[in-house]
Every structure is written in C-alpha cells, then in structure tokens.
Short mmCIF file of C-alpha atoms in Angstrom, two decimals:
data_model
loop_
_atom_site.label_atom_id
_atom_site.label_comp_id
_atom_site.label_asym_id
_atom_site.label_seq_id
_atom_site.Cartn_x
_atom_site.Cartn_y
_atom_site.Cartn_z
CA UNK A 1 0.01 -0.02 0.01
CA UNK A 2 0.80 3.70 0.04
CA UNK A 3 1.99 4.02 -3.54
CA UNK A 4 2.49 7.37 -5.19
CA UNK A 5 3.00 7.59 -8.96
CA UNK A 6 4.28 10.42 -11.17
CA UNK A 7 3.80 10.93 -14.87
CA UNK A 8 5.80 11.32 -16.94
CA UNK A 9 8.99 9.83 -15.48
CA UNK A 10 11.07 12.03 -17.72
CA UNK A 11 10.42 14.73 -20.24
CA UNK A 12 12.43 16.81 -22.65
CA UNK A 13 10.98 20.05 -23.91
CA UNK A 14 11.95 23.21 -25.72
CA UNK A 15 12.62 26.44 -24.04
CA UNK A 16 9.46 28.51 -23.69
CA UNK A 17 7.03 25.64 -23.64
CA UNK A 18 5.02 24.45 -20.66
CA UNK A 19 5.19 21.06 -19.08
CA UNK A 20 2.68 19.37 -16.79
CA UNK A 21 3.64 16.77 -14.25
CA UNK A 22 1.07 14.57 -12.51
CA UNK A 23 1.28 13.14 -9.04
CA UNK A 24 -1.25 10.45 -8.07
CA UNK A 25 -1.83 8.59 -4.82
CA UNK A 26 -2.89 5.15 -6.04
CA UNK A 27 -4.26 3.43 -3.00
CA UNK A 28 -5.10 6.23 -0.54
CA UNK A 29 -6.57 9.72 -0.45
CA UNK A 30 -4.35 12.65 0.17
CA UNK A 31 -5.65 15.95 1.30
CA UNK A 32 -2.17 17.39 1.21
CA UNK A 33 0.58 16.80 -1.36
CA UNK A 34 3.98 18.47 -1.52
CA UNK A 35 6.23 19.29 -4.46
CA UNK A 36 10.01 19.18 -4.32
CA UNK A 37 12.81 20.00 -6.72
CA UNK A 38 16.27 18.42 -6.60
CA UNK A 39 19.34 19.57 -8.57
CA UNK A 40 22.32 17.25 -9.16
CA UNK A 41 24.27 16.48 -6.01
CA UNK A 42 21.94 18.50 -3.86
CA UNK A 43 19.15 17.69 -1.35
CA UNK A 44 15.48 18.01 -1.98
CA UNK A 45 14.10 21.52 -1.85
CA UNK A 46 10.46 21.97 -0.91
CA UNK A 47 8.63 24.15 -3.44
CA UNK A 48 5.07 24.17 -2.32
CA UNK A 49 2.32 22.54 -0.35
CA UNK A 50 -0.73 21.54 -2.30
CA UNK A 51 -4.11 21.28 -0.55
CA UNK A 52 -7.12 19.73 -2.18
CA UNK A 53 -9.70 22.27 -3.14
CA UNK A 54 -7.60 25.29 -2.23
CA UNK A 55 -4.66 27.35 -3.37
CA UNK A 56 -1.18 26.03 -2.98
CA UNK A 57 1.21 27.49 -0.46
CA UNK A 58 4.58 28.30 -1.96
CA UNK A 59 7.92 28.42 -0.25
CA UNK A 60 9.89 31.65 -0.20
CA UNK A 61 11.60 32.28 -3.50
CA UNK A 62 9.37 29.97 -5.54
CA UNK A 63 7.41 31.79 -8.25
CA UNK A 64 3.78 30.79 -8.07
CA UNK A 65 3.07 32.07 -11.55
CA UNK A 66 5.83 29.96 -13.04
CA UNK A 67 5.06 26.74 -11.12
CA UNK A 68 1.28 26.30 -11.27
CA UNK A 69 -0.11 23.77 -8.86
CA UNK A 70 -3.61 22.28 -9.04
CA UNK A 71 -4.97 19.75 -6.53
CA UNK A 72 -8.41 19.09 -7.91
CA UNK A 73 -9.13 15.72 -6.26
CA UNK A 74 -7.95 13.76 -3.26
CA UNK A 75 -5.73 11.57 -5.43
CA UNK A 76 -4.23 13.94 -7.99
CA UNK A 77 -2.03 17.06 -7.90
CA UNK A 78 -0.42 18.56 -10.94
CA UNK A 79 2.57 20.83 -11.30
CA UNK A 80 2.85 22.90 -14.47
CA UNK A 81 6.19 24.46 -15.26
CA UNK A 82 5.26 27.45 -17.49
CA UNK A 83 7.57 28.93 -20.07
CA UNK A 84 10.31 26.58 -19.09
CA UNK A 85 13.93 27.54 -19.41
CA UNK A 86 17.06 25.52 -19.17
CA UNK A 87 17.59 26.50 -15.55
CA UNK A 88 14.31 24.79 -14.74
CA UNK A 89 15.88 21.47 -15.70
CA UNK A 90 15.73 19.41 -12.55
CA UNK A 91 14.35 16.34 -10.80
CA UNK A 92 10.78 17.08 -9.58
CA UNK A 93 9.37 14.88 -6.81
CA UNK A 94 5.97 14.92 -5.17
CA UNK A 95 4.89 13.43 -1.82
CA UNK A 96 1.43 12.67 -0.48
CA UNK A 97 0.20 12.74 3.08
CA UNK A 98 -2.62 10.29 3.59
CA UNK A 99 -5.86 11.74 4.92
CA UNK A 100 -7.03 10.47 8.24
CA UNK A 101 -4.20 11.06 10.76
CA UNK A 102 -1.25 9.01 9.79
CA UNK A 103 2.04 10.89 10.26
CA UNK A 104 3.88 9.42 7.28
CA UNK A 105 4.36 11.01 3.79
CA UNK A 106 5.06 8.86 0.79
CA UNK A 107 7.04 9.94 -2.21
CA UNK A 108 6.63 9.49 -5.91
CA UNK A 109 9.50 8.19 -8.07
CA UNK A 110 10.28 11.65 -9.46
CA UNK A 111 10.11 13.29 -12.89
CA UNK A 112 13.27 14.34 -14.63
CA UNK A 113 12.78 17.47 -16.71
CA UNK A 114 15.29 18.63 -19.35
CA UNK A 115 14.71 21.95 -21.02
CA UNK A 116 16.66 22.56 -24.21
CA UNK B 1 10.80 22.50 12.85
CA UNK B 2 14.02 21.58 14.58
CA UNK B 3 17.28 21.27 12.58
CA UNK B 4 19.20 18.02 12.39
CA UNK B 5 22.93 17.30 12.01
CA UNK B 6 24.24 14.15 10.30
CA UNK B 7 27.62 13.01 9.23
CA UNK B 8 28.23 13.60 5.55
CA UNK B 9 29.24 10.05 4.71
CA UNK B 10 29.74 6.60 6.22
CA UNK B 11 30.92 3.25 5.01
CA UNK B 12 29.68 -0.11 6.16
CA UNK B 13 30.67 -3.69 5.31
CA UNK B 14 28.05 -5.85 3.69
CA UNK B 15 26.28 -8.03 6.27
CA UNK B 16 27.26 -5.88 9.23
CA UNK B 17 25.00 -3.46 11.07
CA UNK B 18 24.94 0.14 9.87
CA UNK B 19 24.46 2.74 12.60
CA UNK B 20 23.55 6.14 11.36
CA UNK B 21 23.57 8.93 13.95
CA UNK B 22 21.52 12.12 13.99
CA UNK B 23 21.60 15.12 16.39
CA UNK B 24 18.47 17.12 16.93
CA UNK B 25 19.25 19.05 20.06
CA UNK B 26 16.47 21.63 19.55
CA UNK B 27 13.63 19.12 19.07
CA UNK B 28 10.30 20.10 20.62
CA UNK B 29 8.13 17.80 22.63
CA UNK B 30 5.54 17.19 19.93
CA UNK B 31 8.06 16.71 17.06
CA UNK B 32 8.70 13.36 15.52
CA UNK B 33 11.97 12.03 14.21
CA UNK B 34 11.64 10.66 10.67
CA UNK B 35 14.12 8.72 8.59
CA UNK B 36 13.92 8.53 4.78
CA UNK B 37 16.46 7.28 2.26
CA UNK B 38 17.00 8.08 -1.35
CA UNK B 39 18.63 5.69 -3.74
CA UNK B 40 20.20 7.34 -6.70
CA UNK B 41 17.73 8.92 -9.10
CA UNK B 42 14.65 7.73 -7.17
CA UNK B 43 12.12 9.33 -4.89
CA UNK B 44 12.80 9.16 -1.14
CA UNK B 45 11.66 5.99 0.64
CA UNK B 46 10.09 6.11 4.08
CA UNK B 47 12.07 4.03 6.59
CA UNK B 48 10.76 4.63 10.11
CA UNK B 49 9.70 7.35 12.51
CA UNK B 50 9.32 7.79 16.24
CA UNK B 51 8.42 10.26 18.96
CA UNK B 52 10.24 9.12 22.08
CA UNK B 53 10.14 5.32 22.29
CA UNK B 54 12.46 3.08 20.28
CA UNK B 55 10.86 1.71 17.19
CA UNK B 56 11.47 -1.35 14.91
CA UNK B 57 10.03 -2.43 11.68
CA UNK B 58 11.04 -4.83 8.90
CA UNK B 59 13.53 -2.33 7.51
CA UNK B 60 15.28 -0.86 10.53
CA UNK B 61 15.35 0.14 14.17
CA UNK B 62 15.25 3.60 15.56
CA UNK B 63 16.88 4.38 18.86
CA UNK B 64 16.04 7.74 20.42
CA UNK B 65 17.88 8.93 23.50
CA UNK B 66 16.01 9.63 26.68
CA UNK B 67 16.45 13.40 26.33
CA UNK B 68 15.41 13.12 22.64
CA UNK B 69 18.35 15.21 21.49
CA UNK B 70 19.75 12.52 19.23
CA UNK B 71 18.84 9.28 17.61
CA UNK B 72 20.40 6.40 15.64
CA UNK B 73 19.02 4.50 12.75
CA UNK B 74 20.14 0.90 12.70
CA UNK B 75 20.11 -1.26 9.58
CA UNK B 76 20.82 -4.68 11.17
CA UNK B 77 22.36 -6.47 8.20
CA UNK B 78 23.37 -4.00 5.47
CA UNK B 79 23.28 -5.11 1.83
CA UNK B 80 24.66 -3.44 -1.24
CA UNK B 81 21.12 -2.33 -2.03
CA UNK B 82 21.15 -0.18 1.17
CA UNK B 83 23.72 2.14 -0.41
CA UNK B 84 21.84 5.46 -0.40
CA UNK B 85 21.54 8.91 1.07
CA UNK B 86 19.76 8.72 4.50
CA UNK B 87 17.89 11.70 5.72
CA UNK B 88 17.02 12.32 9.41
CA UNK B 89 14.14 14.89 9.62
CA UNK B 90 12.29 16.38 12.56
CA UNK B 91 8.66 17.27 11.89
CA UNK B 92 5.72 18.45 13.91
CA UNK B 93 2.53 16.46 13.93
CA UNK B 94 -0.42 16.95 11.52
CA UNK B 95 -0.90 17.29 7.79
CA UNK B 96 0.65 20.69 7.71
CA UNK B 97 4.01 19.43 8.92
CA UNK B 98 6.44 19.86 6.08
CA UNK B 99 9.47 17.58 5.54
CA UNK B 100 12.51 19.81 5.24
CA UNK B 101 15.45 17.84 3.96
CA UNK B 102 19.07 18.49 5.05
CA UNK B 103 22.12 17.11 3.27
CA UNK B 104 21.79 13.60 4.84
CA UNK B 105 24.32 10.88 5.16
CA UNK B 106 25.61 9.05 2.20
CA UNK B 107 25.96 5.44 3.23
CA UNK B 108 28.22 3.30 1.13
CA UNK B 109 27.90 -0.46 1.77
CA UNK B 110 30.95 -2.32 0.55
CA UNK B 111 31.40 -5.96 -0.29
#
C-alpha cells in the first residue's frame, strides 16, 4: 500500500514551452501533497504545499506564476512548469500525506525534466 | 521544525549493522523523528519514525535517546542495495508538517 506515482517519469521540452507533471496517490486519499525540486548532487528543496480544493502554499523564492499547482481531487495534484527555461531542468518529486491522521508521507518516483 | 545534524558520509561492510547517527538538540516535545532514504535517481523511501520510544520495523530500528536530542538508525544487516543517502528529519505532527530535507548521510555499503 501507500503508492504514489508520477507521470511522466522523464520529459524533454523546448525552451518557452510548458510542461505538466502529474502526481497520483494510487491506494489512498491525500488531502495534502507536496512538491520538491532536486538539482544534481543536492538535497530535496520543498517548493510548495498543495491542498485539495484550495490554493497551494509556496515556499519563499518559488514563483507561483511559473510553477502552477492544481490539486483538484484527493488523489491527484499537478505541477505545471510554465515557459520553461534550461535553468528549470531538474528532478521534480511529489509526496502525499494520507488523509486520516497517519504521520507518514510517501514519495513518488520523481520526474526528470530537461529543457533545451 | 528543529534542525538536524548528520555526518556527511559513512561506510559499512556488507552483512554488518549500519548505525547512522543524527543530532536534533532543539527538538520540541511534539516533534517526531523521521528517517527516509534516497537511492540514486529515485524518490525518497520512508524507513521509520518515532516520537520518544524506540521503534522497529522490517527495515530498521530507531533508537532515540531519553532526552530526545539525538537518535540512531540501525540497519541490522546492511546489503549493497542499502547504499543510499539517508535523511533524518524532525517534523511536527499533523498534515501541515512539512518535511525539510538537510544534506543527509551518504551510506556506502561495501562488499
């Protein structure tokens, strides 16, 4: 149990285009999901907290108009990187916090984005 | 959330126990200690968490000192597949508790 999936697992896009990444909790409902970014040889950096049915909360320094987050259901959150540039190339990882009191978050396998 | 301090790297011989320390001297009474690991190019994997009592599951044991200022993650019989970056994180309870990752400990299990 407690499986989180991400789609796509990797994506290559041209500079200036937008890319959508999906995060799904497969066997549980998640009121709250989190989005992270990880550059090579660095740790995970929290980008935003996604709450079902409400606006996401972004960490300091993360542009909300560039990284659009939608959490329309209890099993799906999406991150859209708008007008992507090469510096947005990174490993994007989501996590989901099961609704109902458990303290554990479960992570997806990550999406590798390369912007040319 | 309290900050944690971990050694940058550690080696362990295959088949031996791996003991990974973590200092969290500013931990509050309602904050949990979580351990995750990240194998190269994958998402982090949950290992174990605890509040004040020692915990054990099929993956590892977590030993928390009585004053809760430090803890040790124990992998009882390390295998090559346990080579990963191990993160010790302190988090408050509830859905809004964010996991803030530090640099972690890179554990290299050697044959």
